């Protein structure tokens, strides 16, 4: 069966639309990020941004894919987790399209989609996944029909930690890439709280300590270097343990923070020590975008998992391990 899906992503500050077909071809993947003038993201402002640019980006995803709207068989949308106002705006667009085009609607878990797009790109079947972004930090592996969270942050996500730290350092949002750039010039490791508890980790103590280090006069590159080495070292430790426990043979790095070359290098080391394959999701698929929603939506739909409009309310707190993964053996 030839199936073409329009996937719409809008869980937080980014909005994306993509056309993907069931052979895994990404025909278009258009996205744009709302950047607040100052401070963090305000959910209502971000959702207004989505409603302003959404229709145009959806149109662009269709024209870039060089298809006719009537070629679309399925609408997939990011149903959660995320910011309520953003999720509702995105869901409203998805429902409207599904209704007017009389085609099925699929509600996709955003975190699961980050894993599935990584599997599509790498050809991995059953990885241990390191999912790191602005809102999430999880080590995940598939077991018993679910993506189980083996370890996760007990407080803030790694990307959020980097962004908040960056703001204190005078960097614009998102600060992750700038912290990475500064860290290249650093080599002296300052002691920061290394907080791993069982399979979980914590970044808030490290954030406070790094902010103090900076206000006490440590050089910028030293702060950035120390934060990266410590934060990524914690992720490496948990990933190693997850590989040792699960005996899986693939290690996948996905989410916006996967764009970081130093983290990639560290996890490559973990993979080679454990003799497993490694893949880092490419930059254009690492962050939030519609292709991951469309691709996961196709697999869900093919396994019989679609949603009626009346039941398609959003799920702001939908955890990765709360969904039955019907499409995996
Ligand atoms: P989610 O909803 O999955 O939590 P998100 O809304 O945070 O995702 P993403 O695009 O997946 O969106 O991730 C954005 C995060 O990635 C930001 O915190 C940003 O600072 C971080 N980031 C981007 N590039 C890099 C980099 N090179 N190094 C470190 N962090 C990075
Ligand atoms: Fe994301």
PDB file of C-alpha atoms in Angstrom, residues 15-324:
ATOM      1  CA  UNK A  15       6.121  24.366  14.564  1.00  0.00           C
ATOM      2  CA  UNK A  16       6.712  21.887  11.763  1.00  0.00           C
ATOM      3  CA  UNK A  17       4.902  20.218   8.881  1.00  0.00           C
ATOM      4  CA  UNK A  18       6.164  17.360   6.718  1.00  0.00           C
ATOM      5  CA  UNK A  19       5.109  14.939   4.034  1.00  0.00           C
ATOM      6  CA  UNK A  20       6.370  11.373   4.430  1.00  0.00           C
ATOM      7  CA  UNK A  21       5.419   8.195   2.616  1.00  0.00           C
ATOM      8  CA  UNK A  22       5.260   4.670   3.980  1.00  0.00           C
ATOM      9  CA  UNK A  23       8.527   3.598   2.350  1.00  0.00           C
ATOM     10  CA  UNK A  24      10.224   6.096   4.668  1.00  0.00           C
ATOM     11  CA  UNK A  25      10.822   8.813   2.075  1.00  0.00           C
ATOM     12  CA  UNK A  26      10.715  12.309   3.567  1.00  0.00           C
ATOM     13  CA  UNK A  27       9.305  14.453   0.736  1.00  0.00           C
ATOM     14  CA  UNK A  28       9.372  17.687   2.738  1.00  0.00           C
ATOM     15  CA  UNK A  29      10.115  18.749   6.286  1.00  0.00           C
ATOM     16  CA  UNK A  30       9.477  22.433   6.983  1.00  0.00           C
ATOM     17  CA  UNK A  31       9.851  23.943  10.443  1.00  0.00           C
ATOM     18  CA  UNK A  32      10.277  27.231  12.194  1.00  0.00           C
ATOM     19  CA  UNK A  33      11.041  28.232  15.760  1.00  0.00           C
ATOM     20  CA  UNK A  34       9.392  30.884  17.857  1.00  0.00           C
ATOM     21  CA  UNK A  35      12.081  32.864  19.673  1.00  0.00           C
ATOM     22  CA  UNK A  36      10.988  34.936  22.611  1.00  0.00           C
ATOM     23  CA  UNK A  37      12.560  38.410  22.797  1.00  0.00           C
ATOM     24  CA  UNK A  38      13.691  37.710  26.306  1.00  0.00           C
ATOM     25  CA  UNK A  39      13.245  35.069  28.982  1.00  0.00           C
ATOM     26  CA  UNK A  40      11.744  31.643  28.453  1.00  0.00           C
ATOM     27  CA  UNK A  41       8.920  30.513  26.198  1.00  0.00           C
ATOM     28  CA  UNK A  42       5.488  31.757  27.073  1.00  0.00           C
ATOM     29  CA  UNK A  43       3.060  28.963  26.095  1.00  0.00           C
ATOM     30  CA  UNK A  44       0.340  31.338  24.884  1.00  0.00           C
ATOM     31  CA  UNK A  45       2.723  33.425  22.809  1.00  0.00           C
ATOM     32  CA  UNK A  46       4.187  30.292  21.235  1.00  0.00           C
ATOM     33  CA  UNK A  47       0.711  28.959  20.433  1.00  0.00           C
ATOM     34  CA  UNK A  48      -0.229  32.267  18.793  1.00  0.00           C
ATOM     35  CA  UNK A  49       2.907  31.952  16.686  1.00  0.00           C
ATOM     36  CA  UNK A  50       1.821  28.443  15.670  1.00  0.00           C
ATOM     37  CA  UNK A  51      -1.614  29.626  14.594  1.00  0.00           C
ATOM     38  CA  UNK A  52      -0.051  32.478  12.608  1.00  0.00           C
ATOM     39  CA  UNK A  53       2.564  30.463  10.711  1.00  0.00           C
ATOM     40  CA  UNK A  54       0.968  26.998  10.792  1.00  0.00           C
ATOM     41  CA  UNK A  55      -1.238  27.250   7.693  1.00  0.00           C
ATOM     42  CA  UNK A  56       1.614  28.699   5.628  1.00  0.00           C
ATOM     43  CA  UNK A  57       4.098  26.017   6.710  1.00  0.00           C
ATOM     44  CA  UNK A  58       1.575  23.259   6.047  1.00  0.00           C
ATOM     45  CA  UNK A  59       1.011  24.700   2.554  1.00  0.00           C
ATOM     46  CA  UNK A  60       4.753  24.886   2.000  1.00  0.00           C
ATOM     47  CA  UNK A  61       5.247  21.280   3.098  1.00  0.00           C
ATOM     48  CA  UNK A  62       2.722  20.202   0.459  1.00  0.00           C
ATOM     49  CA  UNK A  63       4.144  22.365  -2.336  1.00  0.00           C
ATOM     50  CA  UNK A  64       7.759  21.397  -1.525  1.00  0.00           C
ATOM     51  CA  UNK A  65       6.792  17.723  -1.644  1.00  0.00           C
ATOM     52  CA  UNK A  66       5.309  18.426  -5.096  1.00  0.00           C
ATOM     53  CA  UNK A  67       2.112  16.584  -4.343  1.00  0.00           C
ATOM     54  CA  UNK A  68      -1.531  17.484  -4.588  1.00  0.00           C
ATOM     55  CA  UNK A  69      -3.412  17.844  -1.277  1.00  0.00           C
ATOM     56  CA  UNK A  70      -5.670  15.027  -2.495  1.00  0.00           C
ATOM     57  CA  UNK A  71      -2.629  12.697  -2.427  1.00  0.00           C
ATOM     58  CA  UNK A  72      -2.534  12.910   1.376  1.00  0.00           C
ATOM     59  CA  UNK A  73      -4.029   9.795   2.970  1.00  0.00           C
ATOM     60  CA  UNK A  74      -3.510  10.540   6.620  1.00  0.00           C
ATOM     61  CA  UNK A  75      -2.983  13.386   9.125  1.00  0.00           C
ATOM     62  CA  UNK A  76      -0.670  12.798  12.086  1.00  0.00           C
ATOM     63  CA  UNK A  77      -0.216  15.352  14.880  1.00  0.00           C
ATOM     64  CA  UNK A  78       1.862  15.677  18.014  1.00  0.00           C
ATOM     65  CA  UNK A  79      -0.673  14.861  20.723  1.00  0.00           C
ATOM     66  CA  UNK A  80       1.709  15.259  23.675  1.00  0.00           C
ATOM     67  CA  UNK A  81       3.635  15.720  25.824  1.00  0.00           C
ATOM     68  CA  UNK A  82       4.066  19.470  25.621  1.00  0.00           C
ATOM     69  CA  UNK A  83       2.633  22.873  26.417  1.00  0.00           C
ATOM     70  CA  UNK A  84      -1.176  22.821  26.543  1.00  0.00           C
ATOM     71  CA  UNK A  85      -1.884  25.914  24.390  1.00  0.00           C
ATOM     72  CA  UNK A  86       0.608  24.803  21.704  1.00  0.00           C
ATOM     73  CA  UNK A  87      -0.744  21.263  21.631  1.00  0.00           C
ATOM     74  CA  UNK A  88      -4.338  22.513  21.319  1.00  0.00           C
ATOM     75  CA  UNK A  89      -3.527  24.864  18.441  1.00  0.00           C
ATOM     76  CA  UNK A  90      -1.718  22.103  16.561  1.00  0.00           C
ATOM     77  CA  UNK A  91      -4.457  19.564  17.254  1.00  0.00           C
ATOM     78  CA  UNK A  92      -7.114  21.990  16.000  1.00  0.00           C
ATOM     79  CA  UNK A  93      -5.306  22.362  12.674  1.00  0.00           C
ATOM     80  CA  UNK A  94      -4.908  18.577  12.391  1.00  0.00           C
ATOM     81  CA  UNK A  95      -8.590  17.917  13.157  1.00  0.00           C
ATOM     82  CA  UNK A  96      -9.729  20.565  10.688  1.00  0.00           C
ATOM     83  CA  UNK A  97      -7.623  19.028   7.930  1.00  0.00           C
ATOM     84  CA  UNK A  98      -8.717  15.464   8.707  1.00  0.00           C
ATOM     85  CA  UNK A  99     -12.370  16.541   8.732  1.00  0.00           C
ATOM     86  CA  UNK A 100     -12.337  18.619   5.558  1.00  0.00           C
ATOM     87  CA  UNK A 101     -10.282  16.055   3.655  1.00  0.00           C
ATOM     88  CA  UNK A 102     -12.241  13.100   5.120  1.00  0.00           C
ATOM     89  CA  UNK A 103      -9.088  11.190   6.020  1.00  0.00           C
ATOM     90  CA  UNK A 104      -7.986   9.471   9.244  1.00  0.00           C
ATOM     91  CA  UNK A 105      -6.265  11.220  12.145  1.00  0.00           C
ATOM     92  CA  UNK A 106      -3.428   9.773  14.238  1.00  0.00           C
ATOM     93  CA  UNK A 107      -2.235  11.198  17.567  1.00  0.00           C
ATOM     94  CA  UNK A 108       1.502  10.726  17.986  1.00  0.00           C
ATOM     95  CA  UNK A 109       3.610  10.747  21.134  1.00  0.00           C
ATOM     96  CA  UNK A 110       6.342  13.338  20.565  1.00  0.00           C
ATOM     97  CA  UNK A 111       9.033  11.406  22.484  1.00  0.00           C
ATOM     98  CA  UNK A 112       8.261   8.140  20.696  1.00  0.00           C
ATOM     99  CA  UNK A 113       8.526  10.056  17.413  1.00  0.00           C
ATOM    100  CA  UNK A 114      12.067  11.228  18.295  1.00  0.00           C
ATOM    101  CA  UNK A 115      13.005   7.535  18.680  1.00  0.00           C
ATOM    102  CA  UNK A 116      11.218   6.320  15.544  1.00  0.00           C
ATOM    103  CA  UNK A 117      12.763   8.933  13.243  1.00  0.00           C
ATOM    104  CA  UNK A 118      16.163   7.867  14.573  1.00  0.00           C
ATOM    105  CA  UNK A 119      15.350   4.244  13.777  1.00  0.00           C
ATOM    106  CA  UNK A 120      14.233   5.198  10.273  1.00  0.00           C
ATOM    107  CA  UNK A 121      17.449   7.089   9.582  1.00  0.00           C
ATOM    108  CA  UNK A 122      19.820   4.545  11.133  1.00  0.00           C
ATOM    109  CA  UNK A 123      18.035   1.348  10.163  1.00  0.00           C
ATOM    110  CA  UNK A 124      18.206   0.353  13.847  1.00  0.00           C
ATOM    111  CA  UNK A 125      15.547  -2.089  15.017  1.00  0.00           C
ATOM    112  CA  UNK A 126      15.920  -2.124  18.769  1.00  0.00           C
ATOM    113  CA  UNK A 127      18.254   0.506  20.219  1.00  0.00           C
ATOM    114  CA  UNK A 128      18.962   1.906  23.632  1.00  0.00           C
ATOM    115  CA  UNK A 129      18.002   5.539  22.961  1.00  0.00           C
ATOM    116  CA  UNK A 130      19.502   8.610  24.564  1.00  0.00           C
ATOM    117  CA  UNK A 131      16.798  11.248  24.063  1.00  0.00           C
ATOM    118  CA  UNK A 132      18.075  14.673  25.016  1.00  0.00           C
ATOM    119  CA  UNK A 133      16.292  17.958  24.323  1.00  0.00           C
ATOM    120  CA  UNK A 134      15.114  21.182  25.882  1.00  0.00           C
ATOM    121  CA  UNK A 135      12.283  19.453  27.727  1.00  0.00           C
ATOM    122  CA  UNK A 136      13.429  15.854  28.048  1.00  0.00           C
ATOM    123  CA  UNK A 137      16.375  13.754  29.159  1.00  0.00           C
ATOM    124  CA  UNK A 138      15.644  10.041  29.002  1.00  0.00           C
ATOM    125  CA  UNK A 139      17.421   6.763  28.388  1.00  0.00           C
ATOM    126  CA  UNK A 140      14.861   4.510  26.744  1.00  0.00           C
ATOM    127  CA  UNK A 141      14.678   0.918  25.539  1.00  0.00           C
ATOM    128  CA  UNK A 142      11.832  -1.165  24.138  1.00  0.00           C
ATOM    129  CA  UNK A 143      10.545  -3.991  26.336  1.00  0.00           C
ATOM    130  CA  UNK A 144       7.134  -5.669  26.524  1.00  0.00           C
ATOM    131  CA  UNK A 145       5.210  -3.521  24.009  1.00  0.00           C
ATOM    132  CA  UNK A 146       6.380  -0.212  25.455  1.00  0.00           C
ATOM    133  CA  UNK A 147       9.324   2.142  25.245  1.00  0.00           C
ATOM    134  CA  UNK A 148      10.516   1.895  28.849  1.00  0.00           C
ATOM    135  CA  UNK A 149      12.274   4.795  30.481  1.00  0.00           C
ATOM    136  CA  UNK A 150      15.346   3.223  32.069  1.00  0.00           C
ATOM    137  CA  UNK A 151      16.644   6.493  33.409  1.00  0.00           C
ATOM    138  CA  UNK A 152      15.706  10.153  33.269  1.00  0.00           C
ATOM    139  CA  UNK A 153      16.286  13.524  34.823  1.00  0.00           C
ATOM    140  CA  UNK A 154      14.736  14.036  38.214  1.00  0.00           C
ATOM    141  CA  UNK A 155      14.510  17.790  37.709  1.00  0.00           C
ATOM    142  CA  UNK A 156      15.409  19.858  34.638  1.00  0.00           C
ATOM    143  CA  UNK A 157      16.250  18.564  31.157  1.00  0.00           C
ATOM    144  CA  UNK A 158      19.784  18.902  29.836  1.00  0.00           C
ATOM    145  CA  UNK A 159      18.829  21.319  27.034  1.00  0.00           C
ATOM    146  CA  UNK A 160      16.936  23.488  29.479  1.00  0.00           C
ATOM    147  CA  UNK A 161      19.960  23.473  31.798  1.00  0.00           C
ATOM    148  CA  UNK A 162      22.188  24.651  28.921  1.00  0.00           C
ATOM    149  CA  UNK A 163      19.684  27.325  27.861  1.00  0.00           C
ATOM    150  CA  UNK A 164      19.224  28.712  31.384  1.00  0.00           C
ATOM    151  CA  UNK A 165      22.959  28.657  32.018  1.00  0.00           C
ATOM    152  CA  UNK A 166      23.519  30.373  28.673  1.00  0.00           C
ATOM    153  CA  UNK A 167      21.101  33.128  29.633  1.00  0.00           C
ATOM    154  CA  UNK A 168      23.168  33.773  32.786  1.00  0.00           C
ATOM    155  CA  UNK A 169      26.270  33.859  30.573  1.00  0.00           C
ATOM    156  CA  UNK A 170      24.660  36.470  28.305  1.00  0.00           C
ATOM    157  CA  UNK A 171      23.907  34.113  25.430  1.00  0.00           C
ATOM    158  CA  UNK A 172      20.721  34.240  23.323  1.00  0.00           C
ATOM    159  CA  UNK A 173      18.237  31.337  23.166  1.00  0.00           C
ATOM    160  CA  UNK A 174      18.892  28.525  22.328  1.00  0.00           C
ATOM    161  CA  UNK A 175      22.241  28.538  24.103  1.00  0.00           C
ATOM    162  CA  UNK A 176      23.218  24.871  23.610  1.00  0.00           C
ATOM    163  CA  UNK A 177      25.183  25.475  20.372  1.00  0.00           C
ATOM    164  CA  UNK A 178      26.954  28.519  21.870  1.00  0.00           C
ATOM    165  CA  UNK A 179      27.941  26.627  25.017  1.00  0.00           C
ATOM    166  CA  UNK A 180      29.346  23.930  22.731  1.00  0.00           C
ATOM    167  CA  UNK A 181      31.346  26.480  20.743  1.00  0.00           C
ATOM    168  CA  UNK A 182      32.816  28.132  23.861  1.00  0.00           C
ATOM    169  CA  UNK A 183      33.670  24.759  25.400  1.00  0.00           C
ATOM    170  CA  UNK A 184      35.991  24.010  22.476  1.00  0.00           C
ATOM    171  CA  UNK A 185      38.420  26.583  23.857  1.00  0.00           C
ATOM    172  CA  UNK A 186      38.297  25.181  27.401  1.00  0.00           C
ATOM    173  CA  UNK A 187      40.484  22.454  28.878  1.00  0.00           C
ATOM    174  CA  UNK A 188      40.481  22.965  32.636  1.00  0.00           C
ATOM    175  CA  UNK A 189      37.829  20.883  34.371  1.00  0.00           C
ATOM    176  CA  UNK A 190      36.227  22.636  37.303  1.00  0.00           C
ATOM    177  CA  UNK A 191      34.499  20.442  39.846  1.00  0.00           C
ATOM    178  CA  UNK A 192      30.699  20.536  39.453  1.00  0.00           C
ATOM    179  CA  UNK A 193      28.051  18.345  41.123  1.00  0.00           C
ATOM    180  CA  UNK A 194      28.014  14.964  39.341  1.00  0.00           C
ATOM    181  CA  UNK A 195      24.585  13.729  40.279  1.00  0.00           C
ATOM    182  CA  UNK A 196      23.626  10.208  39.210  1.00  0.00           C
ATOM    183  CA  UNK A 197      21.183   8.320  41.412  1.00  0.00           C
ATOM    184  CA  UNK A 198      20.651   4.747  40.283  1.00  0.00           C
ATOM    185  CA  UNK A 199      19.583   5.175  36.661  1.00  0.00           C
ATOM    186  CA  UNK A 200      18.379   8.749  37.127  1.00  0.00           C
ATOM    187  CA  UNK A 201      20.258  12.003  37.089  1.00  0.00           C
ATOM    188  CA  UNK A 202      19.863  15.591  38.166  1.00  0.00           C
ATOM    189  CA  UNK A 203      21.051  18.816  36.550  1.00  0.00           C
ATOM    190  CA  UNK A 204      19.694  21.561  38.795  1.00  0.00           C
ATOM    191  CA  UNK A 205      22.562  21.442  41.322  1.00  0.00           C
ATOM    192  CA  UNK A 206      25.064  21.613  38.496  1.00  0.00           C
ATOM    193  CA  UNK A 207      23.283  24.612  36.991  1.00  0.00           C
ATOM    194  CA  UNK A 208      23.463  26.566  40.251  1.00  0.00           C
ATOM    195  CA  UNK A 209      27.117  25.604  40.777  1.00  0.00           C
ATOM    196  CA  UNK A 210      28.059  26.604  37.218  1.00  0.00           C
ATOM    197  CA  UNK A 211      26.279  29.956  37.594  1.00  0.00           C
ATOM    198  CA  UNK A 212      28.245  30.510  40.814  1.00  0.00           C
ATOM    199  CA  UNK A 213      31.492  29.548  39.079  1.00  0.00           C
ATOM    200  CA  UNK A 214      30.798  32.212  36.461  1.00  0.00           C
ATOM    201  CA  UNK A 215      29.895  34.921  38.955  1.00  0.00           C
ATOM    202  CA  UNK A 216      33.074  34.045  40.893  1.00  0.00           C
ATOM    203  CA  UNK A 217      35.062  34.942  37.780  1.00  0.00           C
ATOM    204  CA  UNK A 218      35.851  31.642  36.037  1.00  0.00           C
ATOM    205  CA  UNK A 219      36.542  32.098  32.298  1.00  0.00           C
ATOM    206  CA  UNK A 220      33.582  31.477  29.973  1.00  0.00           C
ATOM    207  CA  UNK A 221      35.243  28.604  28.114  1.00  0.00           C
ATOM    208  CA  UNK A 222      36.112  26.891  31.392  1.00  0.00           C
ATOM    209  CA  UNK A 223      32.517  27.077  32.652  1.00  0.00           C
ATOM    210  CA  UNK A 224      31.158  25.736  29.350  1.00  0.00           C
ATOM    211  CA  UNK A 225      33.786  23.001  29.116  1.00  0.00           C
ATOM    212  CA  UNK A 226      33.221  21.830  32.690  1.00  0.00           C
ATOM    213  CA  UNK A 227      29.440  21.801  32.304  1.00  0.00           C
ATOM    214  CA  UNK A 228      29.593  19.773  29.100  1.00  0.00           C
ATOM    215  CA  UNK A 229      32.106  17.228  30.383  1.00  0.00           C
ATOM    216  CA  UNK A 230      30.198  16.680  33.627  1.00  0.00           C
ATOM    217  CA  UNK A 231      26.684  16.662  32.156  1.00  0.00           C
ATOM    218  CA  UNK A 232      27.616  14.376  29.255  1.00  0.00           C
ATOM    219  CA  UNK A 233      29.656  12.094  31.529  1.00  0.00           C
ATOM    220  CA  UNK A 234      26.517  11.491  33.589  1.00  0.00           C
ATOM    221  CA  UNK A 235      24.589  10.531  30.450  1.00  0.00           C
ATOM    222  CA  UNK A 236      27.394   8.208  29.385  1.00  0.00           C
ATOM    223  CA  UNK A 237      27.325   6.381  32.715  1.00  0.00           C
ATOM    224  CA  UNK A 238      23.593   5.681  32.513  1.00  0.00           C
ATOM    225  CA  UNK A 239      23.793   4.704  28.848  1.00  0.00           C
ATOM    226  CA  UNK A 240      26.533   2.195  29.656  1.00  0.00           C
ATOM    227  CA  UNK A 241      24.435   0.679  32.395  1.00  0.00           C
ATOM    228  CA  UNK A 242      21.371   0.506  30.138  1.00  0.00           C
ATOM    229  CA  UNK A 243      23.406  -1.307  27.473  1.00  0.00           C
ATOM    230  CA  UNK A 244      24.831  -3.706  30.062  1.00  0.00           C
ATOM    231  CA  UNK A 245      21.350  -4.453  31.480  1.00  0.00           C
ATOM    232  CA  UNK A 246      19.448  -4.815  28.245  1.00  0.00           C
ATOM    233  CA  UNK A 247      22.190  -6.393  26.103  1.00  0.00           C
ATOM    234  CA  UNK A 248      20.875  -4.390  23.141  1.00  0.00           C
ATOM    235  CA  UNK A 249      23.248  -3.962  20.246  1.00  0.00           C
ATOM    236  CA  UNK A 250      22.463  -0.415  19.110  1.00  0.00           C
ATOM    237  CA  UNK A 251      22.848   2.990  20.749  1.00  0.00           C
ATOM    238  CA  UNK A 252      20.828   5.885  19.321  1.00  0.00           C
ATOM    239  CA  UNK A 253      21.272   9.584  20.128  1.00  0.00           C
ATOM    240  CA  UNK A 254      18.232  11.751  19.348  1.00  0.00           C
ATOM    241  CA  UNK A 255      16.588  15.092  20.301  1.00  0.00           C
ATOM    242  CA  UNK A 256      17.858  18.657  19.868  1.00  0.00           C
ATOM    243  CA  UNK A 257      20.937  18.178  22.073  1.00  0.00           C
ATOM    244  CA  UNK A 258      22.014  15.347  19.735  1.00  0.00           C
ATOM    245  CA  UNK A 259      23.414  18.141  17.568  1.00  0.00           C
ATOM    246  CA  UNK A 260      26.276  18.411  20.066  1.00  0.00           C
ATOM    247  CA  UNK A 261      29.521  16.958  18.695  1.00  0.00           C
ATOM    248  CA  UNK A 262      31.172  16.445  22.074  1.00  0.00           C
ATOM    249  CA  UNK A 263      28.206  14.438  23.390  1.00  0.00           C
ATOM    250  CA  UNK A 264      28.309  12.407  20.197  1.00  0.00           C
ATOM    251  CA  UNK A 265      32.008  11.702  20.664  1.00  0.00           C
ATOM    252  CA  UNK A 266      31.484  10.572  24.262  1.00  0.00           C
ATOM    253  CA  UNK A 267      28.602   8.241  23.362  1.00  0.00           C
ATOM    254  CA  UNK A 268      30.548   6.874  20.399  1.00  0.00           C
ATOM    255  CA  UNK A 269      33.157   5.866  22.961  1.00  0.00           C
ATOM    256  CA  UNK A 270      30.492   4.152  25.079  1.00  0.00           C
ATOM    257  CA  UNK A 271      29.210   2.257  22.035  1.00  0.00           C
ATOM    258  CA  UNK A 272      32.630   1.090  20.976  1.00  0.00           C
ATOM    259  CA  UNK A 273      33.509  -0.081  24.510  1.00  0.00           C
ATOM    260  CA  UNK A 274      30.325  -2.150  24.525  1.00  0.00           C
ATOM    261  CA  UNK A 275      30.814  -3.290  20.974  1.00  0.00           C
ATOM    262  CA  UNK A 276      27.431  -1.926  19.815  1.00  0.00           C
ATOM    263  CA  UNK A 277      26.478   0.163  16.780  1.00  0.00           C
ATOM    264  CA  UNK A 278      26.025   3.895  17.255  1.00  0.00           C
ATOM    265  CA  UNK A 279      23.955   6.474  15.404  1.00  0.00           C
ATOM    266  CA  UNK A 280      23.434  10.181  16.013  1.00  0.00           C
ATOM    267  CA  UNK A 281      20.313  11.570  14.343  1.00  0.00           C
ATOM    268  CA  UNK A 282      21.312  14.127  11.706  1.00  0.00           C
ATOM    269  CA  UNK A 283      20.866  17.818  12.641  1.00  0.00           C
ATOM    270  CA  UNK A 284      17.748  18.411  10.519  1.00  0.00           C
ATOM    271  CA  UNK A 285      15.945  15.484  12.184  1.00  0.00           C
ATOM    272  CA  UNK A 286      17.379  15.882  15.701  1.00  0.00           C
ATOM    273  CA  UNK A 287      15.161  18.716  16.879  1.00  0.00           C
ATOM    274  CA  UNK A 288      11.404  19.105  16.699  1.00  0.00           C
ATOM    275  CA  UNK A 289       9.996  18.697  13.187  1.00  0.00           C
ATOM    276  CA  UNK A 290       7.033  17.164  11.395  1.00  0.00           C
ATOM    277  CA  UNK A 291       8.800  14.272   9.647  1.00  0.00           C
ATOM    278  CA  UNK A 292       9.098  12.337  12.892  1.00  0.00           C
ATOM    279  CA  UNK A 293       5.385  12.809  13.553  1.00  0.00           C
ATOM    280  CA  UNK A 294       4.427  11.749  10.012  1.00  0.00           C
ATOM    281  CA  UNK A 295       6.664   8.671  10.045  1.00  0.00           C
ATOM    282  CA  UNK A 296       5.468   7.492  13.453  1.00  0.00           C
ATOM    283  CA  UNK A 297       1.877   8.264  12.429  1.00  0.00           C
ATOM    284  CA  UNK A 298       2.208   5.990   9.398  1.00  0.00           C
ATOM    285  CA  UNK A 299       3.422   3.089  11.505  1.00  0.00           C
ATOM    286  CA  UNK A 300       0.715   3.650  14.100  1.00  0.00           C
ATOM    287  CA  UNK A 301      -1.982   3.810  11.451  1.00  0.00           C
ATOM    288  CA  UNK A 302      -0.727   0.656   9.732  1.00  0.00           C
ATOM    289  CA  UNK A 303      -1.025  -1.190  13.039  1.00  0.00           C
ATOM    290  CA  UNK A 304      -4.629   0.008  13.450  1.00  0.00           C
ATOM    291  CA  UNK A 305      -3.973   2.869  15.846  1.00  0.00           C
ATOM    292  CA  UNK A 306      -5.889   5.991  14.771  1.00  0.00           C
ATOM    293  CA  UNK A 307      -8.138   8.337  16.746  1.00  0.00           C
ATOM    294  CA  UNK A 308     -11.668   9.648  16.276  1.00  0.00           C
ATOM    295  CA  UNK A 309     -11.973  13.455  16.251  1.00  0.00           C
ATOM    296  CA  UNK A 310     -14.211  13.318  19.323  1.00  0.00           C
ATOM    297  CA  UNK A 311     -11.528  11.432  21.260  1.00  0.00           C
ATOM    298  CA  UNK A 312      -8.558  13.414  20.037  1.00  0.00           C
ATOM    299  CA  UNK A 313      -8.018  15.663  23.075  1.00  0.00           C
ATOM    300  CA  UNK A 314      -4.369  16.515  23.679  1.00  0.00           C
ATOM    301  CA  UNK A 315      -2.234  14.835  26.340  1.00  0.00           C
ATOM    302  CA  UNK A 316       0.175  17.438  27.826  1.00  0.00           C
ATOM    303  CA  UNK A 317       1.714  14.971  30.288  1.00  0.00           C
ATOM    304  CA  UNK A 318       1.790  11.867  28.065  1.00  0.00           C
ATOM    305  CA  UNK A 319       4.842   9.866  29.095  1.00  0.00           C
ATOM    306  CA  UNK A 320       6.975   7.877  26.676  1.00  0.00           C
ATOM    307  CA  UNK A 321       6.143   4.631  28.489  1.00  0.00           C
ATOM    308  CA  UNK A 322       2.379   5.225  28.635  1.00  0.00           C
ATOM    309  CA  UNK A 323       1.679   4.194  25.063  1.00  0.00           C
ATOM    310  CA  UNK A 324       1.263   0.661  23.732  1.00  0.00           C
TER     311      UNK A 324
END
